[in-house]
CSV table of N, CA and C in Angstrom, one decimal:
chain,number,residue,atom,x,y,z
A,1,MET,N,0.8,-1.2,-0.1
A,1,MET,CA,0.1,0.0,0.1
A,1,MET,C,0.9,1.1,0.0
A,2,LYS,N,0.6,2.3,-1.0
A,2,LYS,CA,1.4,3.4,-1.0
A,2,LYS,C,0.8,4.4,0.2
A,3,ASP,N,1.9,5.1,0.7
A,3,ASP,CA,1.3,6.2,1.5
A,3,ASP,C,1.2,7.5,0.9
A,4,VAL,N,0.1,8.2,0.7
A,4,VAL,CA,-0.1,9.5,0.2
A,4,VAL,C,0.0,10.5,1.1
A,5,VAL,N,1.0,11.5,0.8
A,5,VAL,CA,1.3,12.4,1.6
A,5,VAL,C,0.9,13.7,1.0
A,6,ALA,N,-0.3,14.4,1.8
A,6,ALA,CA,-0.9,15.7,0.9
A,6,ALA,C,0.2,16.8,1.4
A,7,PRO,N,0.4,17.7,0.6
A,7,PRO,CA,1.3,18.8,0.7
A,7,PRO,C,0.7,19.6,1.7
A,8,ILE,N,1.5,20.2,2.8
A,8,ILE,CA,1.0,21.1,3.7
A,8,ILE,C,1.3,22.5,3.3
A,9,ASN,N,0.7,23.4,3.2
A,9,ASN,CA,0.8,24.8,3.1
A,9,ASN,C,0.3,25.6,3.9
A,10,PRO,N,1.3,25.9,4.9
A,10,PRO,CA,0.6,26.8,6.1
A,10,PRO,C,0.4,28.4,5.5
A,11,GLY,N,1.1,28.5,4.5
A,11,GLY,CA,0.9,30.2,3.9
A,11,GLY,C,-0.3,30.2,3.1
A,12,LYS,N,-1.2,29.1,2.9
A,12,LYS,CA,-2.5,29.1,2.0
A,12,LYS,C,-3.4,30.0,2.8
A,13,LYS,N,-3.5,29.9,4.2
A,13,LYS,CA,-4.4,30.8,4.8
A,13,LYS,C,-4.2,32.3,4.8
A,14,MET,N,-3.0,32.7,4.7
A,14,MET,CA,-2.5,34.1,5.0
A,14,MET,C,-2.7,34.5,3.4
A,15,GLU,N,-2.3,33.6,2.4
A,15,GLU,CA,-2.6,34.1,0.9
A,15,GLU,C,-4.2,34.2,0.7
A,16,ALA,N,-4.9,33.3,1.1
A,16,ALA,CA,-6.4,33.7,1.1
A,16,ALA,C,-6.9,34.9,1.9
A,17,ALA,N,-6.4,35.2,3.0
A,17,ALA,CA,-6.8,36.5,3.7
A,17,ALA,C,-6.1,37.7,3.0
A,18,ALA,N,-5.1,37.8,2.4
A,18,ALA,CA,-4.4,38.8,1.8
A,18,ALA,C,-5.3,39.1,0.4
A,19,THR,N,-5.6,38.0,-0.4
A,19,THR,CA,-6.0,38.3,-1.5
A,19,THR,C,-7.5,38.5,-1.6
A,20,SER,N,-8.2,38.2,-0.4
A,20,SER,CA,-9.6,38.6,-0.4
A,20,SER,C,-9.9,39.8,-0.1
A,21,VAL,N,-10.6,40.6,-1.3
A,21,VAL,CA,-10.8,41.9,-1.6
A,21,VAL,C,-12.2,42.2,-1.6
A,22,LYS,N,-12.8,43.0,-0.6
A,22,LYS,CA,-14.3,43.4,-0.5
A,22,LYS,C,-14.4,44.3,-1.8
A,23,GLU,N,-15.7,44.3,-2.2
A,23,GLU,CA,-16.2,45.1,-3.2
A,23,GLU,C,-16.0,46.6,-2.9
A,24,SER,N,-16.0,47.1,-1.7
A,24,SER,CA,-15.9,48.4,-1.2
A,24,SER,C,-14.3,48.6,-1.3
A,25,ASP,N,-13.3,47.6,-1.5
A,25,ASP,CA,-12.0,48.3,-1.5
A,25,ASP,C,-11.5,48.7,-3.0
A,26,TYR,N,-12.5,48.5,-3.8
A,26,TYR,CA,-12.0,48.8,-5.2
A,26,TYR,C,-12.2,50.2,-5.4
A,27,TYR,N,-11.3,51.0,-6.2
A,27,TYR,CA,-11.6,52.5,-6.4
A,27,TYR,C,-11.9,52.6,-8.0
A,28,GLU,N,-13.2,52.7,-8.2
A,28,GLU,CA,-13.8,52.8,-9.6
A,28,GLU,C,-14.7,54.1,-9.6
A,29,GLY,N,-15.2,54.4,-10.8
A,29,GLY,CA,-16.1,55.6,-11.2
A,29,GLY,C,-15.6,57.0,-10.2
A,30,GLU,N,-16.3,57.3,-9.8
A,30,GLU,CA,-16.2,58.7,-9.0
A,30,GLU,C,-15.0,58.8,-8.1
A,31,ARG,N,-14.9,57.6,-7.2
A,31,ARG,CA,-14.0,57.5,-6.2
A,31,ARG,C,-12.7,57.3,-6.8
A,32,LEU,N,-12.5,56.8,-8.0
A,32,LEU,CA,-11.2,56.5,-8.7
A,32,LEU,C,-10.7,57.7,-9.3
A,33,THR,N,-11.7,58.7,-9.9
A,33,THR,CA,-11.4,59.9,-10.4
A,33,THR,C,-10.8,60.9,-9.3
A,34,HIS,N,-11.3,60.8,-8.0
A,34,HIS,CA,-11.0,61.4,-7.0
A,34,HIS,C,-9.6,61.0,-6.6
A,35,LEU,N,-9.2,59.6,-6.6
A,35,LEU,CA,-8.0,59.2,-6.1
A,35,LEU,C,-6.9,59.7,-7.0
A,36,LEU,N,-7.2,59.4,-8.3
A,36,LEU,CA,-6.3,59.8,-9.3
A,36,LEU,C,-5.9,61.1,-9.3
A,37,GLY,N,-7.0,62.0,-9.2
A,37,GLY,CA,-6.7,63.5,-9.1
A,37,GLY,C,-5.9,63.8,-8.0
A,38,LEU,N,-6.1,63.3,-6.6
A,38,LEU,CA,-5.3,63.7,-5.6
A,38,LEU,C,-3.6,63.1,-5.9
A,39,VAL,N,-3.7,62.1,-6.4
A,39,VAL,CA,-2.2,61.5,-6.4
A,39,VAL,C,-1.7,62.5,-7.9
A,40,GLN,N,-2.4,62.9,-8.7
A,40,GLN,CA,-1.7,63.7,-9.7
A,40,GLN,C,-1.4,65.3,-9.2
A,41,ARG,N,-2.3,65.6,-8.3
A,41,ARG,CA,-1.9,66.9,-7.5
A,41,ARG,C,-0.8,66.8,-6.7
A,42,GLY,N,-0.6,65.7,-5.9
A,42,GLY,CA,0.6,65.4,-5.0
A,42,GLY,C,1.8,65.3,-6.1
A,43,ILE,N,1.8,64.7,-7.2
A,43,ILE,CA,2.9,64.7,-8.2
A,43,ILE,C,3.3,66.1,-8.5
A,44,GLU,N,2.2,66.8,-8.9
A,44,GLU,CA,2.5,68.3,-9.4
A,44,GLU,C,3.3,69.0,-8.5
A,45,THR,N,2.7,69.1,-7.1
A,45,THR,CA,3.0,70.1,-5.9
A,45,THR,C,4.4,69.5,-5.4
A,46,SER,N,4.7,68.1,-5.5
A,46,SER,CA,6.0,67.8,-5.0
A,46,SER,C,7.1,68.0,-6.3
A,47,LYS,N,6.6,68.2,-7.5
A,47,LYS,CA,7.5,68.4,-8.8
A,47,LYS,C,8.1,69.8,-8.7
A,48,THR,N,7.3,70.6,-8.1
A,48,THR,CA,7.4,72.1,-8.2
A,48,THR,C,8.5,72.4,-6.9
A,49,SER,N,8.3,71.5,-5.9
A,49,SER,CA,9.3,71.8,-4.8
A,49,SER,C,10.6,70.8,-5.3
A,50,ASN,N,10.8,70.5,-6.1
A,50,ASN,CA,12.1,69.6,-6.8
A,50,ASN,C,13.2,70.8,-6.9
A,51,VAL,N,14.1,70.9,-5.8
A,51,VAL,CA,15.1,71.7,-5.6
A,51,VAL,C,16.3,71.2,-6.7
A,52,ASN,N,16.4,70.0,-6.8
A,52,ASN,CA,17.5,69.7,-7.6
A,52,ASN,C,17.3,69.7,-9.0
A,53,SER,N,16.2,70.2,-9.6
A,53,SER,CA,15.7,70.5,-10.8
A,53,SER,C,16.1,69.4,-11.9
A,54,LEU,N,15.8,68.1,-11.2
A,54,LEU,CA,16.0,66.9,-12.2
A,54,LEU,C,15.2,66.8,-13.4
A,55,PRO,N,15.4,66.3,-14.4
A,55,PRO,CA,14.5,66.0,-15.5
A,55,PRO,C,13.2,65.3,-15.1
A,56,ASP,N,12.2,65.6,-15.6
A,56,ASP,CA,11.0,65.1,-15.1
A,56,ASP,C,11.0,63.4,-15.0
A,57,LYS,N,11.4,62.8,-16.0
A,57,LYS,CA,11.3,61.2,-16.1
A,57,LYS,C,12.2,60.8,-14.9
A,58,ILE,N,13.5,61.4,-14.6
A,58,ILE,CA,14.3,61.0,-13.7
A,58,ILE,C,13.6,61.0,-12.2
A,59,TRP,N,13.1,62.5,-12.2
A,59,TRP,CA,12.6,62.7,-10.7
A,59,TRP,C,11.3,61.7,-10.5
A,60,LEU,N,10.4,61.3,-11.3
A,60,LEU,CA,9.3,60.4,-11.4
A,60,LEU,C,9.7,59.1,-10.9
A,61,LYS,N,10.9,58.6,-11.5
A,61,LYS,CA,11.5,57.3,-11.1
A,61,LYS,C,12.0,57.3,-9.8
A,62,LYS,N,12.5,58.3,-9.2
A,62,LYS,CA,12.9,58.3,-7.8
A,62,LYS,C,11.7,58.5,-6.7
A,63,GLN,N,10.6,58.8,-7.2
A,63,GLN,CA,9.4,58.9,-6.1
A,63,GLN,C,8.6,57.8,-6.5
A,64,ILE,N,8.4,57.2,-7.5
A,64,ILE,CA,7.5,56.1,-7.9
A,64,ILE,C,8.0,54.9,-8.4
A,65,ALA,N,7.9,53.7,-8.0
A,65,ALA,CA,8.2,52.4,-8.7
A,65,ALA,C,7.1,52.4,-9.6
A,66,ILE,N,7.5,52.0,-11.1
A,66,ILE,CA,6.5,52.0,-12.1
A,66,ILE,C,6.8,50.7,-12.7
A,67,GLY,N,5.7,50.0,-13.0
A,67,GLY,CA,5.4,48.6,-13.4
A,67,GLY,C,5.5,47.4,-12.3
A,68,ILE,N,4.9,46.4,-12.9
A,68,ILE,CA,5.0,45.2,-12.2
A,68,ILE,C,6.4,44.6,-11.7
A,69,ASN,N,7.2,44.7,-12.7
A,69,ASN,CA,8.7,44.2,-12.3
A,69,ASN,C,9.4,45.2,-11.0
A,70,GLU,N,9.2,46.5,-11.3
A,70,GLU,CA,9.7,47.4,-10.3
A,70,GLU,C,9.2,47.4,-9.0
A,71,VAL,N,8.0,47.3,-8.9
A,71,VAL,CA,7.2,47.2,-7.6
A,71,VAL,C,7.5,45.9,-7.1
A,72,THR,N,7.6,44.9,-7.7
A,72,THR,CA,7.9,43.5,-7.1
A,72,THR,C,9.4,43.5,-6.5
A,73,ARG,N,10.1,44.2,-7.2
A,73,ARG,CA,11.7,44.2,-7.1
A,73,ARG,C,11.9,45.1,-5.6
A,74,VAL,N,11.2,46.2,-5.5
A,74,VAL,CA,11.3,47.0,-4.3
A,74,VAL,C,10.7,46.3,-3.0
A,75,LEU,N,9.6,45.8,-3.2
A,75,LEU,CA,8.8,45.0,-2.4
A,75,LEU,C,9.6,43.9,-1.7
A,76,GLU,N,10.2,43.1,-2.5
A,76,GLU,CA,11.2,41.9,-2.1
A,76,GLU,C,12.4,42.3,-1.5
A,77,ARG,N,12.9,43.6,-1.8
A,77,ARG,CA,14.1,44.2,-1.1
A,77,ARG,C,13.8,44.9,0.4
A,78,MET,N,12.5,45.2,0.5
A,78,MET,CA,12.1,45.6,1.7
A,78,MET,C,12.0,44.5,3.0
A,79,LYS,N,12.5,44.9,4.0
A,79,LYS,CA,12.3,43.8,5.1
A,79,LYS,C,11.3,43.2,5.6
A,80,PRO,N,10.8,42.0,5.6
A,80,PRO,CA,9.5,41.6,5.9
A,80,PRO,C,9.4,41.4,7.3
A,81,ASN,N,10.2,41.6,8.2
A,81,ASN,CA,10.2,41.6,9.5
A,81,ASN,C,10.4,42.8,10.2
A,82,PRO,N,9.4,43.6,10.8
A,82,PRO,CA,9.7,44.9,11.4
A,82,PRO,C,10.7,45.0,12.4
A,83,ASN,N,11.0,44.0,13.1
A,83,ASN,CA,12.2,43.8,13.9
A,83,ASN,C,13.6,43.8,13.4
A,84,ASP,N,13.6,43.6,12.1
A,84,ASP,CA,15.0,43.7,11.4
A,84,ASP,C,15.5,45.0,11.4
A,85,THR,N,16.7,45.0,11.9
A,85,THR,CA,17.3,46.5,11.8
A,85,THR,C,18.2,46.8,10.6
A,86,ARG,N,18.2,45.9,9.9
A,86,ARG,CA,19.0,46.4,8.5
A,86,ARG,C,18.4,47.6,7.7
A,87,LYS,N,19.0,48.4,7.3
A,87,LYS,CA,18.4,49.5,6.6
A,87,LYS,C,18.1,49.1,5.1
A,88,THR,N,16.9,49.2,4.7
A,88,THR,CA,16.7,49.0,3.3
A,88,THR,C,16.6,50.2,2.5
A,89,PRO,N,17.0,50.1,1.4
A,89,PRO,CA,17.3,51.6,0.6
A,89,PRO,C,16.0,52.3,0.2
A,90,VAL,N,15.0,51.5,0.0
A,90,VAL,CA,13.7,52.1,-0.4
A,90,VAL,C,12.6,51.4,0.0
A,91,GLN,N,11.7,52.4,0.7
A,91,GLN,CA,10.5,51.7,1.3
A,91,GLN,C,9.2,52.2,0.5
A,92,LEU,N,8.2,51.5,0.3
A,92,LEU,CA,7.0,51.9,-0.3
A,92,LEU,C,6.0,52.4,0.6
A,93,GLN,N,5.4,53.4,0.3
A,93,GLN,CA,4.2,53.9,1.3
A,93,GLN,C,2.8,53.0,0.9
A,94,VAL,N,2.7,52.9,-0.4
A,94,VAL,CA,1.4,52.4,-1.0
A,94,VAL,C,1.7,51.8,-2.4
A,95,VAL,N,1.1,50.8,-2.6
A,95,VAL,CA,1.0,50.0,-4.0
A,95,VAL,C,-0.4,50.3,-4.7
A,96,ILE,N,-0.4,50.9,-5.8
A,96,ILE,CA,-1.6,50.9,-6.7
A,96,ILE,C,-1.6,49.8,-7.8
A,97,VAL,N,-2.4,48.9,-7.9
A,97,VAL,CA,-2.7,47.9,-8.7
A,97,VAL,C,-3.7,47.7,-9.5
A,98,VAL,N,-3.9,47.7,-10.8
A,98,VAL,CA,-4.9,47.8,-11.7
A,98,VAL,C,-5.7,46.1,-11.4
A,99,ALA,N,-6.9,46.2,-11.0
A,99,ALA,CA,-7.7,45.0,-10.6
A,99,ALA,C,-8.3,44.3,-11.8
A,100,ASP,N,-8.4,45.0,-13.0
A,100,ASP,CA,-8.9,44.2,-14.1
A,100,ASP,C,-8.2,43.9,-15.2
A,101,CYS,N,-6.9,43.5,-14.9
A,101,CYS,CA,-6.1,43.4,-16.0
A,101,CYS,C,-6.1,41.9,-16.4
A,102,LYS,N,-5.8,41.7,-17.4
A,102,LYS,CA,-5.8,40.1,-18.0
A,102,LYS,C,-4.4,39.9,-18.8
A,103,PRO,N,-3.8,38.7,-18.3
A,103,PRO,CA,-4.4,37.8,-17.3
A,103,PRO,C,-3.9,38.2,-16.1
A,104,ARG,N,-4.9,37.8,-15.0
A,104,ARG,CA,-4.9,38.2,-13.6
A,104,ARG,C,-3.4,37.7,-13.0
A,105,MET,N,-2.8,36.7,-13.6
A,105,MET,CA,-1.5,36.2,-13.1
A,105,MET,C,-0.2,37.2,-12.8
A,106,LEU,N,-0.6,38.3,-13.9
A,106,LEU,CA,0.5,39.3,-13.7
A,106,LEU,C,0.5,40.0,-12.5
A,107,THR,N,-0.4,40.1,-11.8
A,107,THR,CA,-0.4,41.0,-10.6
A,107,THR,C,-0.9,40.3,-9.3
A,108,LYS,N,-1.0,38.9,-9.4
A,108,LYS,CA,-1.6,38.2,-8.5
A,108,LYS,C,-0.7,38.0,-7.3
A,109,HIS,N,0.6,38.2,-7.4
A,109,HIS,CA,1.6,37.9,-6.1
A,109,HIS,C,1.8,39.3,-5.5
A,110,ILE,N,1.6,40.5,-5.8
A,110,ILE,CA,1.7,41.7,-5.5
A,110,ILE,C,0.9,41.9,-4.0
A,111,PRO,N,-0.3,41.7,-3.9
A,111,PRO,CA,-1.2,41.7,-2.6
A,111,PRO,C,-0.5,41.0,-1.5
A,112,ASN,N,0.2,39.7,-1.8
A,112,ASN,CA,0.6,38.9,-0.6
A,112,ASN,C,1.9,39.4,-0.2
A,113,LEU,N,2.6,40.0,-1.3
A,113,LEU,CA,4.1,40.4,-1.1
A,113,LEU,C,3.8,41.8,-0.2
A,114,ALA,N,3.0,42.5,-0.6
A,114,ALA,CA,2.6,43.8,0.0
A,114,ALA,C,2.4,43.4,1.3
A,115,ALA,N,1.4,42.7,1.6
A,115,ALA,CA,0.7,42.3,2.8
A,115,ALA,C,1.9,41.7,3.9
A,116,SER,N,2.9,41.1,3.2
A,116,SER,CA,3.9,40.5,4.2
A,116,SER,C,4.9,41.8,4.5
A,117,ARG,N,5.0,42.8,3.8
A,117,ARG,CA,5.8,43.9,4.2
A,117,ARG,C,4.9,45.1,4.7
A,118,ASN,N,3.8,44.9,5.0
A,118,ASN,CA,2.9,45.9,5.7
A,118,ASN,C,2.6,47.2,4.7
A,119,VAL,N,2.5,46.8,3.6
A,119,VAL,CA,2.3,47.9,2.5
A,119,VAL,C,0.9,47.8,2.2
A,120,PRO,N,0.1,48.9,2.4
A,120,PRO,CA,-1.3,48.8,1.7
A,120,PRO,C,-1.2,49.0,0.1
A,121,VAL,N,-2.5,48.3,-0.2
A,121,VAL,CA,-2.5,48.0,-1.5
A,121,VAL,C,-4.0,48.7,-1.9
A,122,LEU,N,-4.0,49.6,-3.1
A,122,LEU,CA,-5.3,50.1,-3.5
A,122,LEU,C,-5.4,49.7,-5.1
A,123,TYR,N,-6.6,49.0,-5.0
A,123,TYR,CA,-7.0,48.3,-6.2
A,123,TYR,C,-8.0,49.3,-7.0
A,124,ILE,N,-7.6,49.5,-8.2
A,124,ILE,CA,-8.5,50.4,-9.1
A,124,ILE,C,-8.8,49.6,-10.3
A,125,ARG,N,-10.0,49.8,-10.8
A,125,ARG,CA,-10.8,49.2,-12.2
A,125,ARG,C,-11.6,50.2,-12.6
A,126,ASP,N,-11.6,50.2,-14.2
A,126,ASP,CA,-12.4,51.1,-14.7
A,126,ASP,C,-12.7,50.6,-16.1
A,127,HIS,N,-13.4,49.3,-16.2
A,127,HIS,CA,-13.8,48.8,-17.2
A,127,HIS,C,-12.8,48.7,-18.5
A,128,LYS,N,-11.7,47.9,-18.0
A,128,LYS,CA,-10.7,47.9,-18.9
A,128,LYS,C,-9.8,49.0,-19.2
A,129,ARG,N,-10.1,50.2,-18.6
A,129,ARG,CA,-9.3,51.4,-18.9
A,129,ARG,C,-8.3,51.9,-17.9
A,130,ALA,N,-8.3,51.2,-16.6
A,130,ALA,CA,-7.7,51.5,-15.5
A,130,ALA,C,-6.2,51.7,-15.7
A,131,SER,N,-5.6,50.7,-16.5
A,131,SER,CA,-4.2,50.6,-17.0
A,131,SER,C,-3.8,51.8,-17.7
A,132,LEU,N,-4.6,52.2,-18.5
A,132,LEU,CA,-4.4,53.5,-19.4
A,132,LEU,C,-4.6,54.8,-18.3
A,133,ARG,N,-5.4,54.8,-17.6
A,133,ARG,CA,-5.7,56.1,-16.4
A,133,ARG,C,-4.4,56.0,-15.3
A,134,LEU,N,-4.0,54.7,-15.1
A,134,LEU,CA,-2.6,54.9,-14.2
A,134,LEU,C,-1.5,55.2,-14.9
A,135,GLY,N,-1.4,54.7,-16.4
A,135,GLY,CA,-0.3,55.2,-16.9
A,135,GLY,C,-0.2,56.7,-17.0
A,136,GLU,N,-1.3,57.3,-17.3
A,136,GLU,CA,-1.2,58.5,-17.4
A,136,GLU,C,-0.7,59.4,-16.2
A,137,LEU,N,-0.9,58.9,-15.3
A,137,LEU,CA,-0.2,59.6,-14.0
A,137,LEU,C,1.3,59.7,-14.2
A,138,VAL,N,1.8,58.5,-14.7
A,138,VAL,CA,3.4,58.4,-14.9
A,138,VAL,C,3.8,58.7,-16.3
A,139,LYS,N,3.1,59.2,-17.2
A,139,LYS,CA,3.6,59.8,-18.3
A,139,LYS,C,3.8,58.6,-19.2
A,140,LEU,N,3.2,57.5,-19.0
A,140,LEU,CA,3.4,56.2,-20.0
A,140,LEU,C,1.9,55.9,-20.6
A,141,LYS,N,2.0,55.2,-21.6
A,141,LYS,CA,0.8,54.7,-22.3
A,141,LYS,C,-0.2,53.8,-21.3
A,142,THR,N,0.5,52.7,-20.6
A,142,THR,CA,-0.1,52.0,-19.6
A,142,THR,C,0.9,51.7,-18.6
A,143,ALA,N,0.1,51.4,-17.4
A,143,ALA,CA,1.0,50.8,-16.1
A,143,ALA,C,0.0,49.9,-15.3
A,144,LEU,N,0.2,48.6,-14.8
A,144,LEU,CA,-0.6,47.8,-14.2
A,144,LEU,C,-0.2,48.0,-12.7
A,145,ALA,N,0.9,48.7,-12.3
A,145,ALA,CA,1.2,48.6,-10.8
A,145,ALA,C,2.1,49.8,-10.7
A,146,ILE,N,1.7,50.6,-9.6
A,146,ILE,CA,2.6,51.8,-9.2
A,146,ILE,C,3.0,51.5,-7.8
A,147,GLY,N,4.2,51.6,-7.2
A,147,GLY,CA,4.6,51.8,-6.0
A,147,GLY,C,4.9,53.2,-5.5
A,148,VAL,N,4.3,54.0,-4.7
A,148,VAL,CA,4.6,55.3,-4.2
A,148,VAL,C,5.9,55.0,-3.1
A,149,LYS,N,7.0,55.6,-3.4
A,149,LYS,CA,8.2,55.6,-2.5
A,149,LYS,C,8.0,56.4,-1.4
A,150,ALA,N,8.2,56.1,-0.2
A,150,ALA,CA,8.3,57.1,1.0
A,150,ALA,C,9.4,57.8,1.1
A,151,ARG,N,9.3,59.0,0.7
A,151,ARG,CA,10.3,60.0,0.5
A,151,ARG,C,9.9,61.3,1.3
A,152,GLY,N,8.9,61.4,2.0
A,152,GLY,CA,8.5,62.7,2.6
A,152,GLY,C,8.0,63.9,1.8
A,153,THR,N,7.5,63.5,0.5
A,153,THR,CA,7.3,64.7,-0.2
A,153,THR,C,5.8,64.9,-0.2
A,154,ASP,N,5.1,66.0,-1.0
A,154,ASP,CA,3.8,66.4,-0.8
A,154,ASP,C,3.0,65.3,-1.2
A,155,LEU,N,3.5,64.6,-2.2
A,155,LEU,CA,2.7,63.3,-2.7
A,155,LEU,C,2.3,62.2,-1.4
A,156,ASN,N,3.4,62.0,-0.7
A,156,ASN,CA,3.5,61.0,0.6
A,156,ASN,C,2.4,61.6,1.5
A,157,LEU,N,2.2,63.0,1.7
A,157,LEU,CA,1.5,63.6,2.7
A,157,LEU,C,-0.1,63.5,2.5
A,158,ILE,N,-0.2,63.7,0.9
A,158,ILE,CA,-1.7,63.5,0.5
A,158,ILE,C,-2.1,61.9,0.6
A,159,LEU,N,-1.3,61.0,0.3
A,159,LEU,CA,-1.6,59.8,0.4
A,159,LEU,C,-1.8,59.2,2.0
A,160,GLN,N,-1.1,59.8,2.8
A,160,GLN,CA,-1.1,59.6,4.2
A,160,GLN,C,-2.3,59.8,4.7
A,161,GLN,N,-3.0,61.0,4.2
A,161,GLN,CA,-4.5,61.5,4.5
A,161,GLN,C,-5.4,60.3,4.1
A,162,ILE,N,-5.4,59.9,3.0
A,162,ILE,CA,-6.1,58.9,2.2
A,162,ILE,C,-6.2,57.6,3.0
A,163,LEU,N,-5.0,57.2,3.2
A,163,LEU,CA,-4.7,55.8,3.9
A,163,LEU,C,-5.4,55.1,5.2
A,164,PRO,N,-5.3,56.0,6.0
A,164,PRO,CA,-6.0,55.6,7.3
A,164,PRO,C,-7.4,55.5,7.2
A,165,ARG,N,-7.9,56.2,6.5
A,165,ARG,CA,-9.5,56.1,6.1
A,165,ARG,C,-9.8,54.8,5.5
A,166,ASP,N,-9.1,54.2,4.6
A,166,ASP,CA,-9.3,53.2,3.8
A,166,ASP,C,-8.8,52.0,4.5
A,167,ASP,N,-7.9,52.0,5.5
A,167,ASP,CA,-7.7,50.6,6.4
A,167,ASP,C,-8.8,50.5,7.4
A,168,THR,N,-9.5,51.6,7.9
A,168,THR,CA,-10.7,51.3,9.0
A,168,THR,C,-12.0,51.0,8.1
A,169,SER,N,-12.0,51.1,6.8
A,169,SER,CA,-13.3,50.5,6.1
A,169,SER,C,-13.4,49.2,5.9
């Protein structure tokens, strides 16, 4: 008789908890327009206080991780344990992910990774146009994910006002 060993996956419970998103967690419609407007205003006001007068593209890359690969890379380099004393070069304040991208596998790993680093995730959807709208923020055609780096700019202050309200809902 063969022994059948079922694989044990203790992380499955955390994965289900991190990826279960309530309908009220999505930004769409008027709420999405308001969020993107606030982020755009934060980018513009932060850019005006850019004392180093860097070119826009370079300045934007210093403030925002753009794209799935870069967001994943920054999240992986962040320390998962808050008691870890090593200094990480970049911390993300928030990750904004397009919820209606196809295939879903492209962004499926980001919520779990962000949850393990205590980074809030905002999901946006807009009838297949969310990636276009998110791309407009970062001066690209499309973007499926962006991560706002914690740098103490006006953009960070604006997002800080939004985040506590979303965490309690």
